[in-house]
Amino acid sequence: MTELTPVGMAVLALLNERPMHAYEMFQLLMSREEDRLIKVRLGTVYHTVERLAGQQLVEATGTERAGNRPERTTYAITAAGDAALRRRISDAIETPAYEYPLFPVALSEAHNLPAGETVRVLNRRLELLRKQVDDIEATIERVRTEDVDEAYWFVADYLRTQAVAERDWLQTIVNRIESKDLPWPYRSKKS
């Protein structure tokens, strides 16, 4: 059996709540803002459900049709799916794994840009990070007022903490480049 992808984990977790069809899963993932954690696409959800069914981690429990809409198959998690989900969650939490994000690579090569351009793009990222922090804080406030159990949303606090740390660190880097405390080695390449 292949390792569960993040979308596979999300699908199994939803089916652990109750049986549902793929489109409902997609809608629920989006309404819960899970797209902050995983790349959520409708086609990916359908493909993931098919793959999990092939691995016998989910099973079709029925089909329904509402009005002129296409027929939809409802799925439920199997005992093997539940075990796979629990195992994958435990492994992912327990064992740190470097995920090779693009941003650190771009930062490590930022010296290939002039200092002014580097400051400009970092300031743009800082604007977006500030908005991201505000959005996450609004989400946290909303779920608190809705009395959603914290176990369902505490990851939002993790995401906020990460964004705040990145924002603060980047602001320091921008300040250092602008004050020339961080010398910038960019050299113009002559044609």
Coordinates of C-alpha atoms in Angstrom, one line a residue:
M1 CA 0.0 0.0 0.0
T2 CA 1.3 3.5 -0.9
E3 CA 1.7 6.2 1.7
L4 CA -1.4 8.4 2.2
T5 CA -1.2 11.8 0.6
P6 CA -2.4 14.8 2.4
V7 CA -5.6 14.8 0.4
G8 CA -6.0 11.1 1.1
M9 CA -5.7 11.8 4.8
A10 CA -8.3 14.6 4.6
V11 CA -10.7 12.3 2.6
L12 CA -10.4 9.5 5.2
A13 CA -10.8 12.0 8.1
L14 CA -14.0 13.3 6.5
L15 CA -15.3 9.8 6.0
N16 CA -14.4 9.0 9.6
E17 CA -17.1 11.7 10.5
R18 CA -19.8 10.1 8.3
P19 CA -20.3 8.6 4.8
M20 CA -20.5 11.2 2.0
H21 CA -19.9 11.7 -1.7
A22 CA -16.8 13.2 -3.2
Y23 CA -18.4 16.6 -4.1
E24 CA -19.7 16.9 -0.6
M25 CA -16.1 16.2 0.7
F26 CA -14.7 18.9 -1.6
Q27 CA -17.3 21.4 -0.4
L28 CA -16.7 20.6 3.2
L29 CA -12.9 20.9 2.8
M30 CA -13.3 24.3 1.3
S31 CA -15.9 25.5 3.9
R32 CA -13.5 24.5 6.6
E33 CA -10.6 26.3 4.9
E34 CA -8.6 23.2 4.6
D35 CA -7.1 24.7 1.4
R36 CA -4.7 26.5 3.9
L37 CA -3.3 23.0 4.6
I38 CA -3.6 21.0 1.4
K39 CA -4.0 21.8 -2.3
V40 CA -7.8 21.1 -2.7
R41 CA -9.1 20.6 -6.2
L42 CA -12.4 18.9 -7.0
G43 CA -10.7 16.5 -9.5
T44 CA -8.0 15.6 -7.0
V45 CA -10.7 14.7 -4.4
Y46 CA -12.5 12.4 -7.0
H47 CA -9.2 10.8 -8.0
T48 CA -8.2 10.3 -4.4
V49 CA -11.5 8.6 -3.5
E50 CA -11.1 6.2 -6.5
R51 CA -7.6 5.4 -5.5
L52 CA -8.6 4.8 -1.8
A53 CA -11.5 2.6 -3.0
G54 CA -9.0 0.6 -5.1
Q55 CA -6.9 0.1 -2.0
Q56 CA -10.0 -0.9 0.0
L57 CA -9.6 2.0 2.4
V58 CA -13.1 3.3 1.5
E59 CA -16.1 1.5 0.0
A60 CA -19.1 2.6 -1.9
T61 CA -22.3 2.5 0.2
G62 CA -24.8 3.7 -2.3
T63 CA -25.7 6.2 -5.1
E64 CA -28.2 9.1 -5.2
R65 CA -29.4 11.6 -7.7
A66 CA -30.9 15.0 -6.8
G67 CA -32.9 16.7 -9.5
N68 CA -30.9 17.1 -12.7
R69 CA -27.6 16.7 -11.0
P70 CA -25.4 13.7 -11.9
E71 CA -25.6 10.5 -9.9
R72 CA -23.3 10.6 -6.9
T73 CA -21.7 7.7 -5.1
T74 CA -21.5 7.8 -1.3
Y75 CA -18.4 6.3 0.3
A76 CA -17.6 5.2 3.8
I77 CA -14.3 4.5 5.5
T78 CA -13.4 0.8 6.0
A79 CA -11.6 -0.6 9.0
A80 CA -8.4 -0.8 6.9
G81 CA -8.9 2.9 6.0
D82 CA -9.4 3.9 9.7
A83 CA -6.2 2.0 10.6
A84 CA -4.2 3.6 7.7
L85 CA -5.4 7.1 8.7
R86 CA -4.4 6.6 12.3
R87 CA -1.1 5.2 11.3
R88 CA -0.3 8.0 8.9
I89 CA -1.4 10.7 11.4
S90 CA 0.9 9.2 14.1
D91 CA 3.8 8.8 11.7
A92 CA 3.5 12.4 10.4
I93 CA 3.3 13.9 13.8
E94 CA 6.0 11.8 15.4
T95 CA 8.7 11.9 12.7
P96 CA 9.9 15.3 11.5
A97 CA 10.4 15.3 7.7
Y98 CA 11.9 18.1 5.7
E99 CA 9.3 18.9 3.0
Y100 CA 11.5 21.0 0.6
P101 CA 9.4 24.1 0.2
L102 CA 10.2 26.5 -2.6
F103 CA 10.5 29.6 -0.5
P104 CA 13.8 28.7 1.3
V105 CA 15.3 27.9 -2.1
A106 CA 14.3 31.3 -3.4
L107 CA 15.7 33.0 -0.3
S108 CA 19.0 31.1 -0.7
E109 CA 19.3 32.5 -4.2
A110 CA 18.0 36.0 -3.5
H111 CA 21.5 37.4 -3.9
N112 CA 21.0 37.0 -7.6
L113 CA 18.6 39.9 -7.5
P114 CA 19.6 43.6 -6.9
A115 CA 19.1 44.7 -3.3
G116 CA 16.2 47.0 -4.3
E117 CA 14.3 44.3 -6.1
T118 CA 14.9 41.9 -3.2
V119 CA 13.5 44.5 -0.8
R120 CA 10.5 45.1 -3.1
V121 CA 9.5 41.4 -3.4
L122 CA 10.1 40.8 0.3
N123 CA 7.9 43.8 1.2
R124 CA 5.2 42.4 -1.1
R125 CA 5.4 39.1 0.7
L126 CA 5.3 40.9 4.0
E127 CA 2.0 42.6 2.9
L128 CA 0.5 39.2 2.0
L129 CA 1.7 37.6 5.3
R130 CA 0.1 40.4 7.3
K131 CA -3.2 39.7 5.4
Q132 CA -2.7 36.0 6.0
V133 CA -2.2 36.5 9.8
D134 CA -5.3 38.7 9.9
D135 CA -7.4 36.1 8.0
I136 CA -6.2 33.3 10.3
E137 CA -7.0 35.4 13.3
A138 CA -10.5 36.1 12.0
T139 CA -11.0 32.4 11.4
I140 CA -9.9 31.6 15.0
E141 CA -12.2 34.2 16.4
R142 CA -15.1 32.8 14.3
V143 CA -14.6 29.2 15.4
R144 CA -14.3 30.4 19.0
T145 CA -17.6 32.3 18.9
E146 CA -19.2 29.2 17.2
D147 CA -18.0 27.1 20.2
V148 CA -16.1 24.7 17.9
D149 CA -14.0 22.4 20.0
E150 CA -10.4 23.5 19.9
A151 CA -9.1 20.1 18.9
Y152 CA -10.7 20.7 15.5
W153 CA -9.0 24.0 14.8
F154 CA -5.8 24.4 16.9
V155 CA -3.8 23.9 13.7
A156 CA -4.9 27.4 12.8
D157 CA -2.9 28.7 15.8
Y158 CA 0.1 26.7 14.5
L159 CA -0.4 28.3 11.0
R160 CA -0.7 31.8 12.6
T161 CA 2.4 31.2 14.7
Q162 CA 4.4 30.2 11.6
A163 CA 3.2 33.2 9.6
V164 CA 3.9 35.6 12.4
A165 CA 7.5 34.2 12.8
E166 CA 8.1 34.4 9.1
R167 CA 6.7 38.0 8.9
D168 CA 8.8 39.2 11.8
W169 CA 12.0 37.5 10.5
L170 CA 11.5 38.9 7.0
Q171 CA 10.9 42.4 8.4
T172 CA 14.2 42.2 10.1
I173 CA 15.9 41.1 6.9
V174 CA 14.4 43.9 4.9
N175 CA 15.5 46.4 7.6
R176 CA 19.0 45.0 7.5
I177 CA 19.2 45.1 3.7
E178 CA 17.9 48.7 3.7
S179 CA 20.3 49.9 6.4
K180 CA 23.2 48.0 4.7
D181 CA 23.7 46.0 7.9
L182 CA 23.3 43.0 5.6
P183 CA 25.7 43.6 2.7
W184 CA 24.2 42.6 -0.7
P185 CA 26.6 40.9 -3.1
Y186 CA 24.6 41.3 -6.3
R187 CA 26.7 42.1 -9.3
S188 CA 25.3 43.2 -12.6
K189 CA 26.1 40.7 -15.3
K190 CA 27.3 42.4 -18.5
S191 CA 26.0 41.1 -21.8

